[in-house]
PDB file of C-alpha atoms in Angstrom:
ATOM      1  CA  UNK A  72     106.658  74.291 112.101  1.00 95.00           C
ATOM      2  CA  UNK A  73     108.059  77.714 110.792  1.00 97.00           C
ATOM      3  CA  UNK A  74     105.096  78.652 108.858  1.00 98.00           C
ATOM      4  CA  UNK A  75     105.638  81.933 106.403  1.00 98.00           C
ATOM      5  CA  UNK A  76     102.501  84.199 105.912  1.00 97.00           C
ATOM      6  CA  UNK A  77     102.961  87.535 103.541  1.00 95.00           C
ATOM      7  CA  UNK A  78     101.838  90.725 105.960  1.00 92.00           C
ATOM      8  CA  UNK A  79     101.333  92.351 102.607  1.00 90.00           C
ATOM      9  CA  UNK A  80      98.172  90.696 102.054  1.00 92.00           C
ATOM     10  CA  UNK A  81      94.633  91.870 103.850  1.00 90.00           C
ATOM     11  CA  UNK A  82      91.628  89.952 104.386  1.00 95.00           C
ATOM     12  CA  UNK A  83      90.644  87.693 103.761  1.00 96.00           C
ATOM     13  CA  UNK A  84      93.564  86.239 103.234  1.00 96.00           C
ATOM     14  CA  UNK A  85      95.196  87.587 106.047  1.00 96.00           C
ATOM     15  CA  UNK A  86      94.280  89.633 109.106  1.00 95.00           C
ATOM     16  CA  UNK A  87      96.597  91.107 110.945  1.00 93.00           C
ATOM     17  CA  UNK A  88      96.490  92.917 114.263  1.00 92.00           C
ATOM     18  CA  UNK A  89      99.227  95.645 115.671  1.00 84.00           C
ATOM     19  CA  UNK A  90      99.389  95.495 119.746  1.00 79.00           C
ATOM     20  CA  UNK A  91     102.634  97.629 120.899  1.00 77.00           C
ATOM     21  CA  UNK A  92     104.945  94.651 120.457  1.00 77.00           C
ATOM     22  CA  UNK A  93     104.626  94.159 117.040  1.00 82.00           C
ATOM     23  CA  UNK A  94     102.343  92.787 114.362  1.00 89.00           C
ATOM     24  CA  UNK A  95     100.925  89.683 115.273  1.00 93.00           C
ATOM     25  CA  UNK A  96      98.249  87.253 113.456  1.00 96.00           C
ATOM     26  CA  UNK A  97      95.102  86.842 114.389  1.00 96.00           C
ATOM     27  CA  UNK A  98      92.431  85.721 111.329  1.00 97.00           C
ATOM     28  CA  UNK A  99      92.341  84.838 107.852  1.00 98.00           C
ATOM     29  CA  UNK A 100      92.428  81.883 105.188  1.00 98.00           C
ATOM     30  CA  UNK A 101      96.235  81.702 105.385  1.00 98.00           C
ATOM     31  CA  UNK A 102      95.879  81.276 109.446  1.00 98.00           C
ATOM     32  CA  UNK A 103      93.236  78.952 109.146  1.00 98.00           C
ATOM     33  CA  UNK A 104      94.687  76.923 106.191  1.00 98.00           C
ATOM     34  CA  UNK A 105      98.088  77.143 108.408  1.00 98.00           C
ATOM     35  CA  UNK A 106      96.343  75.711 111.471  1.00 98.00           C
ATOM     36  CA  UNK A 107      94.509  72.433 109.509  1.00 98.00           C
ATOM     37  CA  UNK A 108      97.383  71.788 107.675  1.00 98.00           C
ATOM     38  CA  UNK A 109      99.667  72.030 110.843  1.00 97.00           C
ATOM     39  CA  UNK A 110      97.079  70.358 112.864  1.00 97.00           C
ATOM     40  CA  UNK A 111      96.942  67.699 109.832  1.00 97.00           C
ATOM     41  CA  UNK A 112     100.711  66.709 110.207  1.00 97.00           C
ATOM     42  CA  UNK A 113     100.935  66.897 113.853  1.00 97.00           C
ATOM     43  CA  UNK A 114     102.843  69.955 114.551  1.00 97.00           C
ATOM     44  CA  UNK A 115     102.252  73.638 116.000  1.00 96.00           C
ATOM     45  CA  UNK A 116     102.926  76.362 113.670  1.00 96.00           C
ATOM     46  CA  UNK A 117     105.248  79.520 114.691  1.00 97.00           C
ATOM     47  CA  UNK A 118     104.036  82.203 112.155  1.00 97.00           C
ATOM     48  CA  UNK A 119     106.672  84.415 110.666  1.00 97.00           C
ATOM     49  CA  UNK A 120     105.011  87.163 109.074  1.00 97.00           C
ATOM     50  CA  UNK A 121     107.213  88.741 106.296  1.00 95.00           C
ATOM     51  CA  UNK A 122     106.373  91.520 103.591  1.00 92.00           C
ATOM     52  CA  UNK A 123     106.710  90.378  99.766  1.00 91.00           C
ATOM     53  CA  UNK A 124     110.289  91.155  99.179  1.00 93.00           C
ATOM     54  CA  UNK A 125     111.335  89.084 101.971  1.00 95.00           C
ATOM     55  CA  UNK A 126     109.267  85.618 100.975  1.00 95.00           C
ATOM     56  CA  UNK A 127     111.905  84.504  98.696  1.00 95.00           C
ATOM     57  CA  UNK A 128     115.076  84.734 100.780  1.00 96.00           C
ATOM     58  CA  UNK A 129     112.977  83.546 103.725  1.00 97.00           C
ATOM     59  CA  UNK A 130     112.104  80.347 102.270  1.00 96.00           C
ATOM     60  CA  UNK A 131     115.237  79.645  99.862  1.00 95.00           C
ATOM     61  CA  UNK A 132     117.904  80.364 103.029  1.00 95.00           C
ATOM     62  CA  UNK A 133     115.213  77.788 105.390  1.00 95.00           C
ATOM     63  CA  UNK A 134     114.050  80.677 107.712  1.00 96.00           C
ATOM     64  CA  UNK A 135     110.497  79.332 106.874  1.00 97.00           C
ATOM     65  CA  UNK A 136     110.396  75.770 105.781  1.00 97.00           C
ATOM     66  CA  UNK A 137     106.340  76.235 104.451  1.00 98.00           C
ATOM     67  CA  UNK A 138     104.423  79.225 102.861  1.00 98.00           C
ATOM     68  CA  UNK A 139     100.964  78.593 101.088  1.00 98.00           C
ATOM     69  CA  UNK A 140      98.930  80.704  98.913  1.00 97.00           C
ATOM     70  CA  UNK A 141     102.010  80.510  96.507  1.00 96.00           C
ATOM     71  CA  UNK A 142     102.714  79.856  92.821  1.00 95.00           C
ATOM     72  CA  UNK A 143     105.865  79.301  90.545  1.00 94.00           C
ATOM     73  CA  UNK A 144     104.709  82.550  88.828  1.00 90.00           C
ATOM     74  CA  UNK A 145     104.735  84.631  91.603  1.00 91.00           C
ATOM     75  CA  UNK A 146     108.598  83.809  92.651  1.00 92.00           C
ATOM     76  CA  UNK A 147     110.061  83.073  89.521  1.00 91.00           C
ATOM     77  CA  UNK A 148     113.535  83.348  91.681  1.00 91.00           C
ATOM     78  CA  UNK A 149     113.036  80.215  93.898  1.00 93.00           C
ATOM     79  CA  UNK A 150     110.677  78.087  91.765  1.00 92.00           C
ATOM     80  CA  UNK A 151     114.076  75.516  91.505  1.00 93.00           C
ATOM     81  CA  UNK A 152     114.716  76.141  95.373  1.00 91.00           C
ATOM     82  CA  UNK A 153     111.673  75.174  97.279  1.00 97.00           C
ATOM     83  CA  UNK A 154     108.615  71.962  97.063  1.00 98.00           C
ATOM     84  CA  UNK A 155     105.724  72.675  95.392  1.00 98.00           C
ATOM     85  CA  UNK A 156     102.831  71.140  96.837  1.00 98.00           C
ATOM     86  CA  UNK A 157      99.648  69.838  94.725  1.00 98.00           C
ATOM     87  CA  UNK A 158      97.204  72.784  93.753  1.00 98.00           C
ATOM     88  CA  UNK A 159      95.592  73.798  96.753  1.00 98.00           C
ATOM     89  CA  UNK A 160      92.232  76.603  94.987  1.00 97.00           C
ATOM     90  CA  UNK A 161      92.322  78.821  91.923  1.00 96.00           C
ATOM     91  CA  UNK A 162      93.254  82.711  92.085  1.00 96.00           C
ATOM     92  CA  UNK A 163      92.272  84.890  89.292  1.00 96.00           C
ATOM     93  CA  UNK A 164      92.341  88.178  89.074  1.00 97.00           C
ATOM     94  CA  UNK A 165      88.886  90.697  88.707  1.00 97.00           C
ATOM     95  CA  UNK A 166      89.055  94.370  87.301  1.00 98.00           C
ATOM     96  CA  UNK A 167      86.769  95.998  90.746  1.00 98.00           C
ATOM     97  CA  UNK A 168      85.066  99.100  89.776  1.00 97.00           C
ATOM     98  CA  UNK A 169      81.914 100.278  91.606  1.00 96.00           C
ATOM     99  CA  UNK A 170      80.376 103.160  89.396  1.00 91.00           C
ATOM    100  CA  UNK A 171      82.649 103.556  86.344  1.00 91.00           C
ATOM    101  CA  UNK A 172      82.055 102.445  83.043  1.00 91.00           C
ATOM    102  CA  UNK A 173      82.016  98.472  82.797  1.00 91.00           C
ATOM    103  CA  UNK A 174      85.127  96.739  81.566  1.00 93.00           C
ATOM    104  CA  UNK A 175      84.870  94.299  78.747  1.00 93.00           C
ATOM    105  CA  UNK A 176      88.429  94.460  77.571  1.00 94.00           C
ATOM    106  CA  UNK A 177      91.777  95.797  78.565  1.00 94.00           C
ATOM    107  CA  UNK A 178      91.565  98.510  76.254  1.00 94.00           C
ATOM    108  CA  UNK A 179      88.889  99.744  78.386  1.00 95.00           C
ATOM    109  CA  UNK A 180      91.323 100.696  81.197  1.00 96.00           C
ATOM    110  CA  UNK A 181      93.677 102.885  78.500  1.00 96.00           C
ATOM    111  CA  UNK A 182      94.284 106.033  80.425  1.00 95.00           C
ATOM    112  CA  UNK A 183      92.823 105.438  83.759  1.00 95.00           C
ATOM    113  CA  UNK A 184      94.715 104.916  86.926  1.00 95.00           C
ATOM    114  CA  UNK A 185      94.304 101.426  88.527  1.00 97.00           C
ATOM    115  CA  UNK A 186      94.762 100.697  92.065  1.00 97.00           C
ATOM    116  CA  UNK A 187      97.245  97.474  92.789  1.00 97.00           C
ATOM    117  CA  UNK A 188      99.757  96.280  95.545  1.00 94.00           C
ATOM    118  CA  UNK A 189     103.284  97.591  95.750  1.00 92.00           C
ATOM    119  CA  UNK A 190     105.975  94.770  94.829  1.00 88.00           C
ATOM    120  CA  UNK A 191     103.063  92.425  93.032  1.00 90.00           C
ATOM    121  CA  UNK A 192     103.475  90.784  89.997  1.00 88.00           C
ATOM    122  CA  UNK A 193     100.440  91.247  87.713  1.00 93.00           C
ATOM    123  CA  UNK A 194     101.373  89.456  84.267  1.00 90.00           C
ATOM    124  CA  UNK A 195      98.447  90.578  81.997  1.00 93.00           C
ATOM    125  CA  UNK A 196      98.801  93.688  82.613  1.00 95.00           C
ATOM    126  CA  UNK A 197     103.042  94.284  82.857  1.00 91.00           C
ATOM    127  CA  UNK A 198     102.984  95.507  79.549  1.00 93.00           C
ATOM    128  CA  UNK A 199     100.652  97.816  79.545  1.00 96.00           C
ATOM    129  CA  UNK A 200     101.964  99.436  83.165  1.00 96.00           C
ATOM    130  CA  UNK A 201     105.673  99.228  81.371  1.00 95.00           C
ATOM    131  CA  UNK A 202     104.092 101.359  78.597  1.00 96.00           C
ATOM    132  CA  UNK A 203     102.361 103.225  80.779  1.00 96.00           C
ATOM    133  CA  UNK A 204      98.950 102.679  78.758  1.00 97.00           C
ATOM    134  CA  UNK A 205      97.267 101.770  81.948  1.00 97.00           C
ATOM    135  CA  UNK A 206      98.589 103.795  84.958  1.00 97.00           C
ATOM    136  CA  UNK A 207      99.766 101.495  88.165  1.00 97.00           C
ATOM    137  CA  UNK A 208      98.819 103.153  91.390  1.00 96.00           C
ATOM    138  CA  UNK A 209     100.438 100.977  94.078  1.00 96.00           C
ATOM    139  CA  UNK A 210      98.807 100.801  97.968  1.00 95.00           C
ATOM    140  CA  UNK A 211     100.187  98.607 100.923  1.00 93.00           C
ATOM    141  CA  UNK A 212      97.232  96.031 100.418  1.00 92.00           C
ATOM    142  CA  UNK A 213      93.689  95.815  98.621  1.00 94.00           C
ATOM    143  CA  UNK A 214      92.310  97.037 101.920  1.00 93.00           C
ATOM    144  CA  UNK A 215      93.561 100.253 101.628  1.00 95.00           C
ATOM    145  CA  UNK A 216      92.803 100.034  97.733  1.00 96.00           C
ATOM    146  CA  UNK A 217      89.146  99.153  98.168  1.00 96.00           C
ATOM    147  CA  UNK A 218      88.906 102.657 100.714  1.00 96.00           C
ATOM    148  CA  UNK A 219      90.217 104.920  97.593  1.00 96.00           C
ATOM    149  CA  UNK A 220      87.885 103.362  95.317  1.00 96.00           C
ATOM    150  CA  UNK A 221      84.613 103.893  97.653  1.00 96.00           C
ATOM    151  CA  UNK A 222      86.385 107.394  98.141  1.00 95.00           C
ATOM    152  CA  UNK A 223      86.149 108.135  94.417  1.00 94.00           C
ATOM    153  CA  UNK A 224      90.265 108.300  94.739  1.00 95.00           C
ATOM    154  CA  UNK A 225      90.543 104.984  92.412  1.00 95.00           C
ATOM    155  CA  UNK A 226      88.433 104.022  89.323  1.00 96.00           C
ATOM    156  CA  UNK A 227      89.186 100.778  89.275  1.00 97.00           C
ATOM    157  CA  UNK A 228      91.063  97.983  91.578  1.00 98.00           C
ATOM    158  CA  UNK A 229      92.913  94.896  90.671  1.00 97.00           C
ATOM    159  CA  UNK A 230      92.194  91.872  93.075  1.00 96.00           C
ATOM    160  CA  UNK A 231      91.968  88.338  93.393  1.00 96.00           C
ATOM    161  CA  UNK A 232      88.810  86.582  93.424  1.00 96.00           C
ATOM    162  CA  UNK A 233      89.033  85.401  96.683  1.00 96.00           C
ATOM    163  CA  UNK A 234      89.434  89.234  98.109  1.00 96.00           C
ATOM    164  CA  UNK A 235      86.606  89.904  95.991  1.00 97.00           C
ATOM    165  CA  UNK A 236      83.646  87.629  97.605  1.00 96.00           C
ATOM    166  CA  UNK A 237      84.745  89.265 101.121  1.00 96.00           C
ATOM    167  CA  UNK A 238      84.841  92.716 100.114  1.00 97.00           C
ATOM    168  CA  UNK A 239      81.169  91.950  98.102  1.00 97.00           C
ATOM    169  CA  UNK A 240      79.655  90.768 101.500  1.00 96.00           C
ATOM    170  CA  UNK A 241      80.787  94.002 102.747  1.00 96.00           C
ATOM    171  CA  UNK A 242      80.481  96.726 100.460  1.00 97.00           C
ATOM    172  CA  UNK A 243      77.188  95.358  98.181  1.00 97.00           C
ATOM    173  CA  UNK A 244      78.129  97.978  95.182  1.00 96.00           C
ATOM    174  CA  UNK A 245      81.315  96.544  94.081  1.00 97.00           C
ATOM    175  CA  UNK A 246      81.255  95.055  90.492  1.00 97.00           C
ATOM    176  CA  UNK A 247      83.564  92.728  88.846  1.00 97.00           C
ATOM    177  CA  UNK A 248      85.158  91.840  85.250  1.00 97.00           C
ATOM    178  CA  UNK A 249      86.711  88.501  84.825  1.00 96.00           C
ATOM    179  CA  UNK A 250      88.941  89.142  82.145  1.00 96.00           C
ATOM    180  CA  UNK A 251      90.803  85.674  83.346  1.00 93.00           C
ATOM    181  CA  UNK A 252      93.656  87.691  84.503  1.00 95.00           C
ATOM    182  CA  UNK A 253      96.176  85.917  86.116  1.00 92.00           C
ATOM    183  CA  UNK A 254      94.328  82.674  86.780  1.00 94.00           C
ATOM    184  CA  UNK A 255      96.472  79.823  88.511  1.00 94.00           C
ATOM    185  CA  UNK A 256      96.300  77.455  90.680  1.00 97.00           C
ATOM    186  CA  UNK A 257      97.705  78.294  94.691  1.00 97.00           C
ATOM    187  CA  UNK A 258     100.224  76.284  95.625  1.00 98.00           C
ATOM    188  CA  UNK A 259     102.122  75.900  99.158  1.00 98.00           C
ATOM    189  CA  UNK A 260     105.950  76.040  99.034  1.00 98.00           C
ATOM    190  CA  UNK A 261     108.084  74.375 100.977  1.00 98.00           C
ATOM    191  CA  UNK A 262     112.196  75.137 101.433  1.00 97.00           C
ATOM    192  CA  UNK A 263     114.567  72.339 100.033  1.00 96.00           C
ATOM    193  CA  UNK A 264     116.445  73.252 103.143  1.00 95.00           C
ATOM    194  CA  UNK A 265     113.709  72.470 105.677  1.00 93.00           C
ATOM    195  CA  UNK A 266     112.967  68.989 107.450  1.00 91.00           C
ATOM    196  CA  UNK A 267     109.774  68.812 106.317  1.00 94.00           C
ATOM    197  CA  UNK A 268     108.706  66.419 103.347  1.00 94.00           C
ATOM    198  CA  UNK A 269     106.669  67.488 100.477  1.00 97.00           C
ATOM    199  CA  UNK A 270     105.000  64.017 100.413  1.00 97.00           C
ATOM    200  CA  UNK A 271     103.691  64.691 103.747  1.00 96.00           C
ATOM    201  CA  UNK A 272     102.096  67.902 103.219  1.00 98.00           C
ATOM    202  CA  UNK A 273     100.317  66.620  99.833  1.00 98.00           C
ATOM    203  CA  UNK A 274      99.031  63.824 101.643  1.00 98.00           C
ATOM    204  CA  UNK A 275      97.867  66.651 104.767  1.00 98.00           C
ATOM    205  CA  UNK A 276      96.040  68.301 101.976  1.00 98.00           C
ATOM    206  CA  UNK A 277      94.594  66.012 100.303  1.00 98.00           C
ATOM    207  CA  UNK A 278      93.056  64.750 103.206  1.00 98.00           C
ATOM    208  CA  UNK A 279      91.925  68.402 103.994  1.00 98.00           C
ATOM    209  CA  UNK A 280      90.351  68.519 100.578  1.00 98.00           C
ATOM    210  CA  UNK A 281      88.673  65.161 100.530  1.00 98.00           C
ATOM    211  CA  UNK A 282      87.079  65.973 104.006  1.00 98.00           C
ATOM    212  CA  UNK A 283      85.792  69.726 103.124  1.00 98.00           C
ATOM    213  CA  UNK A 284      88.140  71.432 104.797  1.00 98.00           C
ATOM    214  CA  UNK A 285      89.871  73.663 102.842  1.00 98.00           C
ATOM    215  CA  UNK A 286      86.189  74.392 100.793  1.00 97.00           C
ATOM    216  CA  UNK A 287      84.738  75.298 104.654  1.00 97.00           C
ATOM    217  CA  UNK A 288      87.504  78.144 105.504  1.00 98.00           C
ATOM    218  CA  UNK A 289      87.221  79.495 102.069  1.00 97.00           C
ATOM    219  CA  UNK A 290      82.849  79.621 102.394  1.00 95.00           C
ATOM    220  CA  UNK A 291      83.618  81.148 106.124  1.00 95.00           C
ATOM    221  CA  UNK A 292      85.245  84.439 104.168  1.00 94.00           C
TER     222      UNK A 292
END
């Protein structure tokens, strides 16, 4: 099974590791979920790792027939050309600051210069970043994001809620504001071109949800 997985992400959605012939992955929900859902349907899954720009075409042209961790939001451009699946777990997106002032609104942010992920689509806060109320300081992933803010390069960072319970275990000082940014429900996608049925992957995860599956990998982050 041609499973998709976005390289842009970083743990723990998505570990990746960089031997001298080429990136290859080796940890992370996405694997995990990949492997029980795989596992779940009786197949083996070849991971293509792709960066952001490159999920759309990828999946719409058949080059991966499944990508999870996905919603109509996030690729307005294929939403008509690929399977959604049943909601796999909520994503919402926290305001991360460690020891600037506390955010209780947007407004709070006016001015400062908040760390985010280059090509991402953040939908509260498009306006303000077209207006340039809020400045939009792109990195390769939160990883690299969550250095500059312990650095005292970055005020704030803008993640998901999943990113943020790993990075907490970590780095105990991190503080969050759930503004409700963002909040939907994680989908997987699958191409219109590929074999594989939709059917049978919402049964596959619905039987990884109903036996505590897809709760244990997200716990083991």
């Amino acid at each position: 099974m041609k499973f998709g997985v976005n390289m842009d992400y970083a743990l723990p959605l998505v570990g990746i590791q960089r031997p001298n012939n080429g990136p290859e992955l080796t940890t992370g929900i996405l694997k995990d979920l990949g492997e029980a859902l795989s596992q779940e349907m009786g197949y083996k899954p070849h991971w293509i790792l792709l960066p952001k720009k490159r999920v759309a075409p990828s999946l719409a042209s058949g080059n991966v027939q499944i990508l999870c961790h996905l919603n109509e939001v996030w690729q307005p451009a294929i939403k008509d050309d690929v399977w959604w699946s049943q909601d796999i777990y909520r994503s919402t997106n926290l305001i991360v600051y460690t020891t600037a002032k506390p955010v209780r609104s947007l407004a709070d942010l006016n001015g400062e210069r908040v760390g985010t992920v280059l090509n991402f689509i953040y939908q509260n806060l498009d306006s303000s970043f077209a207006k340039k109320t809020i400045l939009r300081e792109d990195g390769p992933n939160n990883e690299s994001n969550i250095r500059k803010l312990l650095n005292g390069r970055l005020e704030y960072v803008i993640m998901s809620n999943l990113e943020f319970n790993y990075y907490k275990k970590l780095y105990p000082s991190l503080k969050e504001t759930d503004l409700g940014m963002d909040n939907v429900m994680t989908k997987c996608a699958v191409s219109k071109k590929s074999k594989l049925s939709i059917d049978q992957v919402n049964r596959a995860l619905s039987s990884l949800k109903k036996t505590g599956t897809i709760d244990k990998i997200l716990r083991s982050y």
